[in-house]
PDB file of C-alpha atoms in Angstrom:
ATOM      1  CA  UNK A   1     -38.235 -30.680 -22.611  1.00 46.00           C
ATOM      2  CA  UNK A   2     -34.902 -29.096 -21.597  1.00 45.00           C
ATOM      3  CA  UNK A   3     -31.619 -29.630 -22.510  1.00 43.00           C
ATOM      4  CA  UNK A   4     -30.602 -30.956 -19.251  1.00 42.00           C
ATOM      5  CA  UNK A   5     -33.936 -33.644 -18.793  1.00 47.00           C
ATOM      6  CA  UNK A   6     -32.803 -34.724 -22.775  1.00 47.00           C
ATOM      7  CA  UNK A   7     -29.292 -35.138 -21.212  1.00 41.00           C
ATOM      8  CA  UNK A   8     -30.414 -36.792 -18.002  1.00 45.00           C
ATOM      9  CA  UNK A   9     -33.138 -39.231 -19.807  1.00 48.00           C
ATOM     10  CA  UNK A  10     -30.383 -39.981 -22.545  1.00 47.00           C
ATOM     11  CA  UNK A  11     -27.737 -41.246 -19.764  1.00 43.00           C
ATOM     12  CA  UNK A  12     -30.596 -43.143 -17.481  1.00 47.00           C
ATOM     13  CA  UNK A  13     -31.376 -45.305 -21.086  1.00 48.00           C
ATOM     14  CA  UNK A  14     -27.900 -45.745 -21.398  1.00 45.00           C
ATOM     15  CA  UNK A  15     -26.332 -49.402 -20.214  1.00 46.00           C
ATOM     16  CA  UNK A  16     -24.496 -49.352 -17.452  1.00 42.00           C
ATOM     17  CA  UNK A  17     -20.604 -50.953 -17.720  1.00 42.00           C
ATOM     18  CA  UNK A  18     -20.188 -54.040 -16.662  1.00 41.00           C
ATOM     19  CA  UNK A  19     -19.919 -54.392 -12.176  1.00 40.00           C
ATOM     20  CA  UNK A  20     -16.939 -57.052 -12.723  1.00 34.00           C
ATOM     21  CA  UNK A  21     -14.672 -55.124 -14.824  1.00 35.00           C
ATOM     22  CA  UNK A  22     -15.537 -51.668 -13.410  1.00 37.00           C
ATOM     23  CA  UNK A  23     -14.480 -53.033 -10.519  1.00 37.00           C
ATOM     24  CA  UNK A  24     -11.228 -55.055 -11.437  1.00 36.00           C
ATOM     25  CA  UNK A  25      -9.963 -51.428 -12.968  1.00 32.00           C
ATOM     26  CA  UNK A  26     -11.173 -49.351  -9.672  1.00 38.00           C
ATOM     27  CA  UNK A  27      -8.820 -52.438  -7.442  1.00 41.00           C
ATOM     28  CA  UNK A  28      -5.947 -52.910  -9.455  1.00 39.00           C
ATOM     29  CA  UNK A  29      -3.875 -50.636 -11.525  1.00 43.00           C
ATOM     30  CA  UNK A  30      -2.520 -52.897 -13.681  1.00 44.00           C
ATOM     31  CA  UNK A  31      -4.474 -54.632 -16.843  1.00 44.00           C
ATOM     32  CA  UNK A  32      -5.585 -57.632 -16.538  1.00 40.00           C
ATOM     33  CA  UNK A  33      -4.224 -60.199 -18.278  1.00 41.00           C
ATOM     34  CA  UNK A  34      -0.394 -59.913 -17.738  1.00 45.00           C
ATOM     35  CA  UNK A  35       2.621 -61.927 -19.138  1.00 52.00           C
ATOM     36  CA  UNK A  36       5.894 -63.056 -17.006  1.00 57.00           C
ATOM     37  CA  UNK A  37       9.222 -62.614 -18.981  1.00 60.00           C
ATOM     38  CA  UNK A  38      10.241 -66.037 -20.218  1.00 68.00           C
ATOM     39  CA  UNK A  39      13.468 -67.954 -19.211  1.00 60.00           C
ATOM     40  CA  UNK A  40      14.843 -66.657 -22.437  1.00 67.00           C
ATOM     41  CA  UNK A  41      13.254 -63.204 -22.211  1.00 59.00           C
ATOM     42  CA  UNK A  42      15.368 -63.234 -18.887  1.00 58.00           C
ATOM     43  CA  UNK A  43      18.696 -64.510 -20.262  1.00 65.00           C
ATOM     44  CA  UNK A  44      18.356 -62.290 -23.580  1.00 61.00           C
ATOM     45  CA  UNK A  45      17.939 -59.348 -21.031  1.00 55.00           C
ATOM     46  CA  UNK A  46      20.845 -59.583 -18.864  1.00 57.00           C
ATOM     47  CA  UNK A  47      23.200 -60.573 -21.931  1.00 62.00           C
ATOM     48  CA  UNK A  48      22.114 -57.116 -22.660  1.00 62.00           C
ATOM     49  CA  UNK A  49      23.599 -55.753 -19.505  1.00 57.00           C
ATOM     50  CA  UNK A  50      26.534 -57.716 -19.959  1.00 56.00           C
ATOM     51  CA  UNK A  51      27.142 -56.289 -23.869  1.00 61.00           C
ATOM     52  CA  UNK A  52      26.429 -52.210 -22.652  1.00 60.00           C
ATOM     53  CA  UNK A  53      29.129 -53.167 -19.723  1.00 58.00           C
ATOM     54  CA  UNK A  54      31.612 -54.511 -22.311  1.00 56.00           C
ATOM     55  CA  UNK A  55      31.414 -51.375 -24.865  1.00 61.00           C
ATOM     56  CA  UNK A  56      31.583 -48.889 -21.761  1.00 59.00           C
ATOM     57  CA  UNK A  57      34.670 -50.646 -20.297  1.00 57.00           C
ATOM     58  CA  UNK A  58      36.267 -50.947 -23.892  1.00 55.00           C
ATOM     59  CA  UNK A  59      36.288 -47.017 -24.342  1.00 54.00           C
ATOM     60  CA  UNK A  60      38.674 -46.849 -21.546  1.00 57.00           C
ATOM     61  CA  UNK A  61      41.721 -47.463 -23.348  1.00 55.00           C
ATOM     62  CA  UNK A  62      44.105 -45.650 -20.802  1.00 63.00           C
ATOM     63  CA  UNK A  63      42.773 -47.494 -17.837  1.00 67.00           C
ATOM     64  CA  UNK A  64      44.183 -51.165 -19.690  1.00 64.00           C
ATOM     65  CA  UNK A  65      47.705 -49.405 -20.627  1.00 69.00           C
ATOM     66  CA  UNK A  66      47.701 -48.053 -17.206  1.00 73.00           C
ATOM     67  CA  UNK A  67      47.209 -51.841 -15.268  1.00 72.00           C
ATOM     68  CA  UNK A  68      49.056 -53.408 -17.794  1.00 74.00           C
ATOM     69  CA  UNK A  69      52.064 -51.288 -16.832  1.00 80.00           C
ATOM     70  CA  UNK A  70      51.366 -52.172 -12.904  1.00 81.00           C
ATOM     71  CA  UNK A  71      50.944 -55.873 -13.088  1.00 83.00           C
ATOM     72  CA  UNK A  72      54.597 -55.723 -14.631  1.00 86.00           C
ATOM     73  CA  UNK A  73      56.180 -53.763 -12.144  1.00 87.00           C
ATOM     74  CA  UNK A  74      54.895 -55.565  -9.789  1.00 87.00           C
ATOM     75  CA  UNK A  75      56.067 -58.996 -11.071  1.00 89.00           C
ATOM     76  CA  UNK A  76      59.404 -57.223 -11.254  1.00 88.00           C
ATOM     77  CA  UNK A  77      59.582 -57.075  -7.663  1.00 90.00           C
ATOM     78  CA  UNK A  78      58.325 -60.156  -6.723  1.00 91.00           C
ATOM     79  CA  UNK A  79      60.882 -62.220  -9.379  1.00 91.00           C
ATOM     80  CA  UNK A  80      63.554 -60.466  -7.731  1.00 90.00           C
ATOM     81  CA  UNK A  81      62.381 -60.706  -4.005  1.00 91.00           C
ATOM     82  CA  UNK A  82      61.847 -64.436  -5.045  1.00 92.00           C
ATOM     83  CA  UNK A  83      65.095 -64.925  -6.225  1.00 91.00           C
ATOM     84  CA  UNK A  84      66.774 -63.966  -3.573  1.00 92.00           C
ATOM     85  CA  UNK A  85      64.519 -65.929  -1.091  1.00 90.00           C
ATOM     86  CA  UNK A  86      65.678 -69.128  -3.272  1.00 91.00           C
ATOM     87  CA  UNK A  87      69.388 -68.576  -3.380  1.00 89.00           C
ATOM     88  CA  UNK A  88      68.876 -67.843   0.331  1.00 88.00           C
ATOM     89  CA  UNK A  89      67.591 -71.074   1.184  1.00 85.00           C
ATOM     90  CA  UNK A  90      69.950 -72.823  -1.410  1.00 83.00           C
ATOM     91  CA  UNK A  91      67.510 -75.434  -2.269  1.00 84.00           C
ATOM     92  CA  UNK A  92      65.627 -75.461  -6.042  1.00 87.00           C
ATOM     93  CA  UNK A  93      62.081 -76.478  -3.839  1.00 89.00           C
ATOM     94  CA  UNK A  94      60.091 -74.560  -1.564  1.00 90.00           C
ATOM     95  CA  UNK A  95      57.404 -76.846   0.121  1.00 87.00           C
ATOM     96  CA  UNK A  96      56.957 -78.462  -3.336  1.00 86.00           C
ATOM     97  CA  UNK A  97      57.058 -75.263  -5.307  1.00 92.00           C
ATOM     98  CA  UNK A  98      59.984 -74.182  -7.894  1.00 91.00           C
ATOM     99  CA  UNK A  99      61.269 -71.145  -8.172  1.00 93.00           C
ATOM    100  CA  UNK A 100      59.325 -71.310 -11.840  1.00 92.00           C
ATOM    101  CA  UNK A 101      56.241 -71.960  -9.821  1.00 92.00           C
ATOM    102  CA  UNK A 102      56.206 -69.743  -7.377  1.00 94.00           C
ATOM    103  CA  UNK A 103      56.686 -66.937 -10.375  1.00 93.00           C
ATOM    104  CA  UNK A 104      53.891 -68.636 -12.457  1.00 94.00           C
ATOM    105  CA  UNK A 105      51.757 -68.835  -9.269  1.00 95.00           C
ATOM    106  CA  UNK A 106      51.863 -65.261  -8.232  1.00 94.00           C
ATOM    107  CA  UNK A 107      51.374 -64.011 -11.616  1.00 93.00           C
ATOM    108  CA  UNK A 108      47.792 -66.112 -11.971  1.00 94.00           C
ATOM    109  CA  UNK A 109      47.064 -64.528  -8.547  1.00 94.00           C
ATOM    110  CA  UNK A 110      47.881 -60.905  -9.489  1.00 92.00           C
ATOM    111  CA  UNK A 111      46.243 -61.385 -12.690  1.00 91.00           C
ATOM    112  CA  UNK A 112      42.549 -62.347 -10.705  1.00 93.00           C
ATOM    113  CA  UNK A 113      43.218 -59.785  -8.137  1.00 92.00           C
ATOM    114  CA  UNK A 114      43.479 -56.924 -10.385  1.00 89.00           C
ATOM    115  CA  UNK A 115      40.920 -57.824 -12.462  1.00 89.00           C
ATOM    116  CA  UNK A 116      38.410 -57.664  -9.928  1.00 91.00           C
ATOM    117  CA  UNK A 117      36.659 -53.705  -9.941  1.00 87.00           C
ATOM    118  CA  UNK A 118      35.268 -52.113  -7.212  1.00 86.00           C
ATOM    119  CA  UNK A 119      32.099 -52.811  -6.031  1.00 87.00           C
ATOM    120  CA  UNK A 120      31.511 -50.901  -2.907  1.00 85.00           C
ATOM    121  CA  UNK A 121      32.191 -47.506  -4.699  1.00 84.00           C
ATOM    122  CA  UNK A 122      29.734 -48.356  -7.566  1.00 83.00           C
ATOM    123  CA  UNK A 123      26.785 -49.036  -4.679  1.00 86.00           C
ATOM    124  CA  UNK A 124      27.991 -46.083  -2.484  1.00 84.00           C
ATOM    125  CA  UNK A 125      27.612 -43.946  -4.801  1.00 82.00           C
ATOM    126  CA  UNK A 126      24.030 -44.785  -6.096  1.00 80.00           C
ATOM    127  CA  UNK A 127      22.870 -44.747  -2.767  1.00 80.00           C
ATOM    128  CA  UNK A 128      24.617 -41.460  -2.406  1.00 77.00           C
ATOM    129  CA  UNK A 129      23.015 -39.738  -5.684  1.00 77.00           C
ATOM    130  CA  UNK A 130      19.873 -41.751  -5.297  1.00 72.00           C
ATOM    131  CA  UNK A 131      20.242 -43.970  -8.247  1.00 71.00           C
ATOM    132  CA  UNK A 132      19.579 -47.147  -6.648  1.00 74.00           C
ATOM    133  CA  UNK A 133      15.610 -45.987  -5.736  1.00 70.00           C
ATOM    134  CA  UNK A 134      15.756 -45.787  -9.666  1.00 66.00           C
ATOM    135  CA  UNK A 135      17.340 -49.386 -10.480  1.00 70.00           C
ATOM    136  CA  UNK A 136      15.385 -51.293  -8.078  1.00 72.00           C
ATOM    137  CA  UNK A 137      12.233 -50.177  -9.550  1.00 70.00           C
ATOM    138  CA  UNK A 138      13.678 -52.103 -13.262  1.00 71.00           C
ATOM    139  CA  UNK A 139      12.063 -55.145 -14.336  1.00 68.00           C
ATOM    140  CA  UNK A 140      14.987 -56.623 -13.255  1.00 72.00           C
ATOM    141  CA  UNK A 141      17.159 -58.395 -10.181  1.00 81.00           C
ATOM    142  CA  UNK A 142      19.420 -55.709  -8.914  1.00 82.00           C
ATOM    143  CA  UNK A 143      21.925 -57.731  -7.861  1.00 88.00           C
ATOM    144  CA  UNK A 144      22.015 -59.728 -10.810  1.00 85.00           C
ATOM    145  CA  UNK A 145      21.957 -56.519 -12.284  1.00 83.00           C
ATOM    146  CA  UNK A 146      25.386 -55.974 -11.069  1.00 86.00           C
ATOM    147  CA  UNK A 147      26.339 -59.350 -11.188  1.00 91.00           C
ATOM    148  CA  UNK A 148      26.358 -59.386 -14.894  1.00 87.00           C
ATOM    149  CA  UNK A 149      27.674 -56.303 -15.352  1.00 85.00           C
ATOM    150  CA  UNK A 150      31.065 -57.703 -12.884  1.00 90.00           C
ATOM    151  CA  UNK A 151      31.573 -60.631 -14.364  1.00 89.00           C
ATOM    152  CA  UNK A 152      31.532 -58.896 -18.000  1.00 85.00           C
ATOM    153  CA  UNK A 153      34.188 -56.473 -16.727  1.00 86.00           C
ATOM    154  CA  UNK A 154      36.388 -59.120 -15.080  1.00 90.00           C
ATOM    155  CA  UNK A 155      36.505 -61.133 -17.836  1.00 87.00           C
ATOM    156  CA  UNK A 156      37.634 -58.748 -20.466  1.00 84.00           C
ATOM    157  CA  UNK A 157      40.717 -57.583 -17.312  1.00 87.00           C
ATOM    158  CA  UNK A 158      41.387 -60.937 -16.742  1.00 90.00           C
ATOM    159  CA  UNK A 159      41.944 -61.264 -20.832  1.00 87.00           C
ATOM    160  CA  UNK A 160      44.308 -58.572 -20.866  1.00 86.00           C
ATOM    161  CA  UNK A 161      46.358 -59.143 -17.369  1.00 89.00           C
ATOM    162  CA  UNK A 162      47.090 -62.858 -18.840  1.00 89.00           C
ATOM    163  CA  UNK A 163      48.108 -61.482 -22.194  1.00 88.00           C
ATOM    164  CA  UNK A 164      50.590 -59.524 -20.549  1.00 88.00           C
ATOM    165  CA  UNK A 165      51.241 -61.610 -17.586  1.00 88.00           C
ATOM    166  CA  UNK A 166      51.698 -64.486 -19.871  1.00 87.00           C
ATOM    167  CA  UNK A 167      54.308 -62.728 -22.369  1.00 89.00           C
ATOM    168  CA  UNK A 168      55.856 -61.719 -19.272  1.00 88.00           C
ATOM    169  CA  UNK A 169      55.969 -65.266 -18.180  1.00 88.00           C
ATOM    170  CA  UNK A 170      57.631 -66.222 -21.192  1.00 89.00           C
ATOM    171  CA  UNK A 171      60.028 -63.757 -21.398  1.00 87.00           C
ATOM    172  CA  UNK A 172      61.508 -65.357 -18.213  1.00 85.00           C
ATOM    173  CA  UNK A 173      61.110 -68.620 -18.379  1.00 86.00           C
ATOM    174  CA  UNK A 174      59.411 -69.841 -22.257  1.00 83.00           C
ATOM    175  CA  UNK A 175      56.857 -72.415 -22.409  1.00 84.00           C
ATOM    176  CA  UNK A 176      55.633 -73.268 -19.246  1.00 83.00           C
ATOM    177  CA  UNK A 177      54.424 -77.488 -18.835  1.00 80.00           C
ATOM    178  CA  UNK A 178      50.980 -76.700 -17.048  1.00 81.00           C
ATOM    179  CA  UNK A 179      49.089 -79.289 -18.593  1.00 80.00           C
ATOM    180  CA  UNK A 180      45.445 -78.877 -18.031  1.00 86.00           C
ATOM    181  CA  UNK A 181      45.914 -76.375 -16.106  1.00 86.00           C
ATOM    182  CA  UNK A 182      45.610 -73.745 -18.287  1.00 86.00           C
ATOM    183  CA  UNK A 183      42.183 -75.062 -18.401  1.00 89.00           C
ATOM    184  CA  UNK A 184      41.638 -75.848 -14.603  1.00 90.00           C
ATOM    185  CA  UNK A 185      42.372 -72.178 -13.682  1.00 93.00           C
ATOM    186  CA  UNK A 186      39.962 -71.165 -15.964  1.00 91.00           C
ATOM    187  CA  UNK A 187      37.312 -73.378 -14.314  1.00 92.00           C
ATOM    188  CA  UNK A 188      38.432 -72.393 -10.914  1.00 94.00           C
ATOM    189  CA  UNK A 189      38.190 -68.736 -11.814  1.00 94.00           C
ATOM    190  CA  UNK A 190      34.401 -68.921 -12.318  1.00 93.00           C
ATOM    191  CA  UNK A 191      33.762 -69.836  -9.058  1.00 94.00           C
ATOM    192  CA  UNK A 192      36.366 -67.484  -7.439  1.00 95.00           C
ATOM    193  CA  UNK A 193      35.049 -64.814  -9.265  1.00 95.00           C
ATOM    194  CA  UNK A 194      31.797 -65.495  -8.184  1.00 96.00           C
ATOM    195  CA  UNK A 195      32.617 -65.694  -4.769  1.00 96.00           C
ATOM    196  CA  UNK A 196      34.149 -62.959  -4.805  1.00 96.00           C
ATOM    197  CA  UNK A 197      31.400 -61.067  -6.249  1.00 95.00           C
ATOM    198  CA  UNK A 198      29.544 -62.213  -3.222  1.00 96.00           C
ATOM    199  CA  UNK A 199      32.087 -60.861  -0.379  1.00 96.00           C
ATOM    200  CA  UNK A 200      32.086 -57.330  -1.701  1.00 94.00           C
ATOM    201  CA  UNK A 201      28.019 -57.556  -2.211  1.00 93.00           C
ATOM    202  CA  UNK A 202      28.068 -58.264   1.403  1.00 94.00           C
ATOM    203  CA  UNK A 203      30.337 -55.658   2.195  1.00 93.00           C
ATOM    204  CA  UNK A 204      29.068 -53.104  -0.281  1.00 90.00           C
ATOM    205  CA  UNK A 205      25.032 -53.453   0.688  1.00 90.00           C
ATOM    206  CA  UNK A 206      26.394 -52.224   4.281  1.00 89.00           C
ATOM    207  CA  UNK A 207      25.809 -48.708   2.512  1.00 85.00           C
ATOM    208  CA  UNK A 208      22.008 -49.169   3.106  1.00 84.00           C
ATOM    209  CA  UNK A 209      23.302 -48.222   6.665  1.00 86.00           C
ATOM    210  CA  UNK A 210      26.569 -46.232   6.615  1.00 83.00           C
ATOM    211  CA  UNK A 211      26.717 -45.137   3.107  1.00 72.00           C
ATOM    212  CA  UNK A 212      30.737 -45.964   3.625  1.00 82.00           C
ATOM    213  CA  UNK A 213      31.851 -49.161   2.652  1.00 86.00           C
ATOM    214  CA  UNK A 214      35.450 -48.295   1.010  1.00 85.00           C
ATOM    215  CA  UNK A 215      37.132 -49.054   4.369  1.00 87.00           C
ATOM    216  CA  UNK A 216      35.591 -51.884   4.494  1.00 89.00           C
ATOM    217  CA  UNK A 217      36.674 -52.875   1.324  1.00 91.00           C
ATOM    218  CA  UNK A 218      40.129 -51.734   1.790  1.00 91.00           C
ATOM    219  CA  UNK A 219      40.504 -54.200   4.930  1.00 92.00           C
ATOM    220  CA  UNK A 220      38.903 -57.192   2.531  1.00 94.00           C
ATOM    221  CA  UNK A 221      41.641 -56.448   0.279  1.00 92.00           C
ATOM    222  CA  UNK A 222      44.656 -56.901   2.862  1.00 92.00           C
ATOM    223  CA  UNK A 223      42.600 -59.852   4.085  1.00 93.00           C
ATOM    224  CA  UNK A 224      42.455 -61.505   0.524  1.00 92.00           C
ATOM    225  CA  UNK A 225      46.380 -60.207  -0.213  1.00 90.00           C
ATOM    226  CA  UNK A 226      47.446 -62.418   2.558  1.00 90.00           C
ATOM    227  CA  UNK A 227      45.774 -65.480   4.128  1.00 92.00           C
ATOM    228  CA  UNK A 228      43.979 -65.416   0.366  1.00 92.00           C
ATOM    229  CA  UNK A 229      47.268 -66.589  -1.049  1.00 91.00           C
ATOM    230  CA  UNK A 230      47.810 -63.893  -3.097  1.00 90.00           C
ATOM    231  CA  UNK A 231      51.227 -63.007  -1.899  1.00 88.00           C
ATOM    232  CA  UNK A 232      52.683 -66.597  -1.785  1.00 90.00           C
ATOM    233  CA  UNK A 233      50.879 -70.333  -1.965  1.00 92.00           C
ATOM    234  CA  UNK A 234      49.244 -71.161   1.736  1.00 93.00           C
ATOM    235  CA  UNK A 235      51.596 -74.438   1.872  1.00 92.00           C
ATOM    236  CA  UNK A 236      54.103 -71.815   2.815  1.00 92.00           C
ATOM    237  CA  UNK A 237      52.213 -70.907   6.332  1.00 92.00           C
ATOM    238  CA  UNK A 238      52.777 -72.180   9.544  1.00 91.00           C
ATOM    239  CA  UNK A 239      50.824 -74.858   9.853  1.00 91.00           C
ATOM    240  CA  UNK A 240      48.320 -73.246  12.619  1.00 92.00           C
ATOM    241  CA  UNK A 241      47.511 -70.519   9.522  1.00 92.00           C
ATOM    242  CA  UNK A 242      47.032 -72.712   7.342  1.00 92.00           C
ATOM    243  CA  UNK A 243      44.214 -74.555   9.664  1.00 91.00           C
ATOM    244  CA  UNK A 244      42.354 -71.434   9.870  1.00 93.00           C
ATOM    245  CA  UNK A 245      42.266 -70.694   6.095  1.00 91.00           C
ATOM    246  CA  UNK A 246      41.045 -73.788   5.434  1.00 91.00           C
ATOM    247  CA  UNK A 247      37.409 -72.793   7.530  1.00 93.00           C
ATOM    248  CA  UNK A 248      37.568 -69.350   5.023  1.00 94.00           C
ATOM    249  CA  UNK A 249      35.971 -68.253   1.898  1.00 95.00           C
ATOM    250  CA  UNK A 250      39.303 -66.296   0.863  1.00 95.00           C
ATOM    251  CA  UNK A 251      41.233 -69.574  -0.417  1.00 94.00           C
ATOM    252  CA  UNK A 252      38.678 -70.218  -3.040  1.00 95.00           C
ATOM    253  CA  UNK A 253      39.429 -66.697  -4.939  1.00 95.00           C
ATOM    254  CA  UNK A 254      42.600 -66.755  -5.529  1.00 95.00           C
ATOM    255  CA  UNK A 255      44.804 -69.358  -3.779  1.00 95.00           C
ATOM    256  CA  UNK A 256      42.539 -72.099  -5.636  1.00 95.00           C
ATOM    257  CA  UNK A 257      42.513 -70.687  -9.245  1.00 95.00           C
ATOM    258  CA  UNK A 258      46.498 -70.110  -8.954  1.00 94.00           C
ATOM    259  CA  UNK A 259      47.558 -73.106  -7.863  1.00 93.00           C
ATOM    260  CA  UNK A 260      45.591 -75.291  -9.916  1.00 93.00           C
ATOM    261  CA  UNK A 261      47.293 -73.787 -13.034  1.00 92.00           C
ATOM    262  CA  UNK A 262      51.095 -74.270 -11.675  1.00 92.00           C
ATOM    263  CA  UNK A 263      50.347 -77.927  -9.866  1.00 90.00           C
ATOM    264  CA  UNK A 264      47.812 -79.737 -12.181  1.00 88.00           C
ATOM    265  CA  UNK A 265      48.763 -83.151 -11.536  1.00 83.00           C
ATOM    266  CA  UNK A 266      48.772 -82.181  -7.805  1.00 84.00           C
ATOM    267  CA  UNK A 267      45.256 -80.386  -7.893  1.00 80.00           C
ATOM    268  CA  UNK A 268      41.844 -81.881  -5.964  1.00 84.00           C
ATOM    269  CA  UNK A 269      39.687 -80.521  -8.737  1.00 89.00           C
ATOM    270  CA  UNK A 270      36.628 -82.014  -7.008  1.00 92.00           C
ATOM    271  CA  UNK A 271      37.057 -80.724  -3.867  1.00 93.00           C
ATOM    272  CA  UNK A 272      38.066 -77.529  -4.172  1.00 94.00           C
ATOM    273  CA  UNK A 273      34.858 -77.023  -6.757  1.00 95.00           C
ATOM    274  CA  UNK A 274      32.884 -78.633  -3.950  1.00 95.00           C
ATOM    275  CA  UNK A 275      34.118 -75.588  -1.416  1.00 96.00           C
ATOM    276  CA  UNK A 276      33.547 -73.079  -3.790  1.00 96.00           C
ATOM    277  CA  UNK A 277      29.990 -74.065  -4.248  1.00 96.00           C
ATOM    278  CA  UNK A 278      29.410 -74.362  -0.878  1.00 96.00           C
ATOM    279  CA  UNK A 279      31.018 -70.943  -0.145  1.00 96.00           C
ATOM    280  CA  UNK A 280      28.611 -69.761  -3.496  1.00 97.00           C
ATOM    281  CA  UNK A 281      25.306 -71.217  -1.274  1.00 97.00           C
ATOM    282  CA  UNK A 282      26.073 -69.525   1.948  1.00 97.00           C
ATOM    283  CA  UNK A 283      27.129 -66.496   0.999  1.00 96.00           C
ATOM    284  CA  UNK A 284      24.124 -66.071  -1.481  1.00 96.00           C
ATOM    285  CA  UNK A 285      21.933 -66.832   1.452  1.00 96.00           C
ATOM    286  CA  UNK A 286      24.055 -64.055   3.078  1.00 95.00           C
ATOM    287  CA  UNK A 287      23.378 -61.305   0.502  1.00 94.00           C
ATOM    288  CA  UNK A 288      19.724 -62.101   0.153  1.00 93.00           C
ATOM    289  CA  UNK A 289      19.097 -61.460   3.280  1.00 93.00           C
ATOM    290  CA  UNK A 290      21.551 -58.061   3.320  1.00 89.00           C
ATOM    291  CA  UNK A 291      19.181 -57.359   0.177  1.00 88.00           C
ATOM    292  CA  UNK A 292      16.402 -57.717   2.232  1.00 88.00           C
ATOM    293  CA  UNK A 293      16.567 -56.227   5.145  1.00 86.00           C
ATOM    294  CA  UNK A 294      19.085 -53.153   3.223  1.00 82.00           C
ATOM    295  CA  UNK A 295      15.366 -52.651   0.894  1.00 81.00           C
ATOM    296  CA  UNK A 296      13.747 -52.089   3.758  1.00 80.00           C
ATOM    297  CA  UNK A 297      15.474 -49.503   5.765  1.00 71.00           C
ATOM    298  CA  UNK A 298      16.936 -47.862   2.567  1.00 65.00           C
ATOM    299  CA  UNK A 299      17.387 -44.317   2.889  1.00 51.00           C
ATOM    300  CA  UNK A 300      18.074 -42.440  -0.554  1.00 48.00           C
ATOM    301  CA  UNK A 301      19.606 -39.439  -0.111  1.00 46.00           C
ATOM    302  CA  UNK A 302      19.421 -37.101  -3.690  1.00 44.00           C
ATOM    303  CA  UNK A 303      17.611 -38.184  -6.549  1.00 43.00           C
TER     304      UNK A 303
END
């Protein structure tokens, strides 16, 4: 016999594998028997995220020196403008708030607002190079993804701006009597953070389309400089404005936060929570279906 019938007869005695799992290999290509990631698989994992986003944002020394030195120039300007609004209208209250206050106030305020980094340039950009066909295909959310990495970077700005916004503070005035609300501003600024997170998601998963979201941005910004409350409390609009703001999301980032700290014993704590976390449903809704639809018509360019 041959060497070819030996081979032949040898693989016709030979058992055949078995039909089920043949066939569960040639249908799927993944094994079998898989495991999902565990609640504390998942929170392990994006504490992760959060501890690379703190080293990286720690080895930017410059960048803290640099903001620090801003957020005191720019109290500088506003004690002064202040001032002079005050001794113009010769009374010690405006619409409730002291000259102290108003200080106090807009330094919480500044201290959120430039703590918050840019989100729409960090998306544009991975669109732009490609990098975001490369994170979505991570075993893990991408926009939790980002939302862990922003909240670890605002926290350790917001740290820094209150250090110096607070010496500041007490250079000018000493020991301010907040209270609690030290502690309510803190609350408040976990849901104003959030929901600010949310706005520039919206805003920066446009780039799925356009690729250019900084203008949008930029008008965001104005938008949350003024009927936000950044620039002075909202009690100090006409009363028309004030209606309006009342039916937006920009109150709860940094009008809310701000004037919890200066006017405890005059703060709805309940309420105010109760918008945020409305605002925090709706505009996740929002994103998720921005997310969506952005996947789906997603157009890497590099990469």
């Amino acid at each position: 016999m041959s060497r070819i019938e030996e081979a032949r007869t040898s693989a016709a005695a030979s058992p055949s594998p078995a039909p089920f799992v043949d066939s569960a290999w040639r249908h799927t290509d993944r094994p079998l028997h898989t495991t999902k990631p565990t609640v504390t698989g998942k929170i392990v994992k994006y504490a992760a995220i959060g501890r690379v986003t703190l080293r990286n944002h720690f080895a930017y020394v410059y960048d803290f020196i640099v903001r620090s030195i801003f957020l005191i120039l720019i109290m500088y300007i506003f004690t002064q403008l202040w001032r002079v609004t005050y001794q113009g209208e010769g009374s010690a209250l405006i619409e409730g708030y002291s000259y102290e206050q108003i200080i106090w106030y807009i330094l919480f305020a500044e201290a959120l607002a430039t703590a918050f980094p840019s989100l729409s340039t960090r998306i544009e950009e991975e669109v732009k190079n490609g990098d975001v066909g490369y994170k979505l295909t991570r075993p893990f959310s991408y926009i939790g993804y980002h939302y862990v990495g922003y909240l670890s970077e605002v926290s350790v700005r917001l740290l820094v701006n209150l250090g110096v916004g607070g010496l500041l503070g007490l250079c000018l005035f000493g020991w301010p009597a907040f209270g609690w609300g030290w502690a309510g501003f803190l609350l408040m600024s976990a849901g104003a953070v959030t929901v600010n997170f949310l706005l520039n998601m919206i805003l920066a998963l446009c780039a799925f389309w356009v690729e250019e979201t900084r203008g949008l941005e930029f008008v965001y910004h104005k938008l949350l400089f003024t009927i936000g409350g950044m620039l002075m409390p909202l009690e100090l609009f006409p009363e028309k404005l004030q209606a309006v703001c009342r039916w937006l999301p920009f109150q709860t980032v940094l009008y809310f936060p701000s004037r919890t700290a200066v006017r405890w014993a005059d703060a709805s704590l309940l309420p105010m929570l109760a918008v945020q976390a409305g605002w925090i449903l709706l505009l996740s809704i929002g994103v998720g279906i921005m997310y969506w639809r952005g996947v789906r018509k997603l157009n890497v360019n590099g990469g």
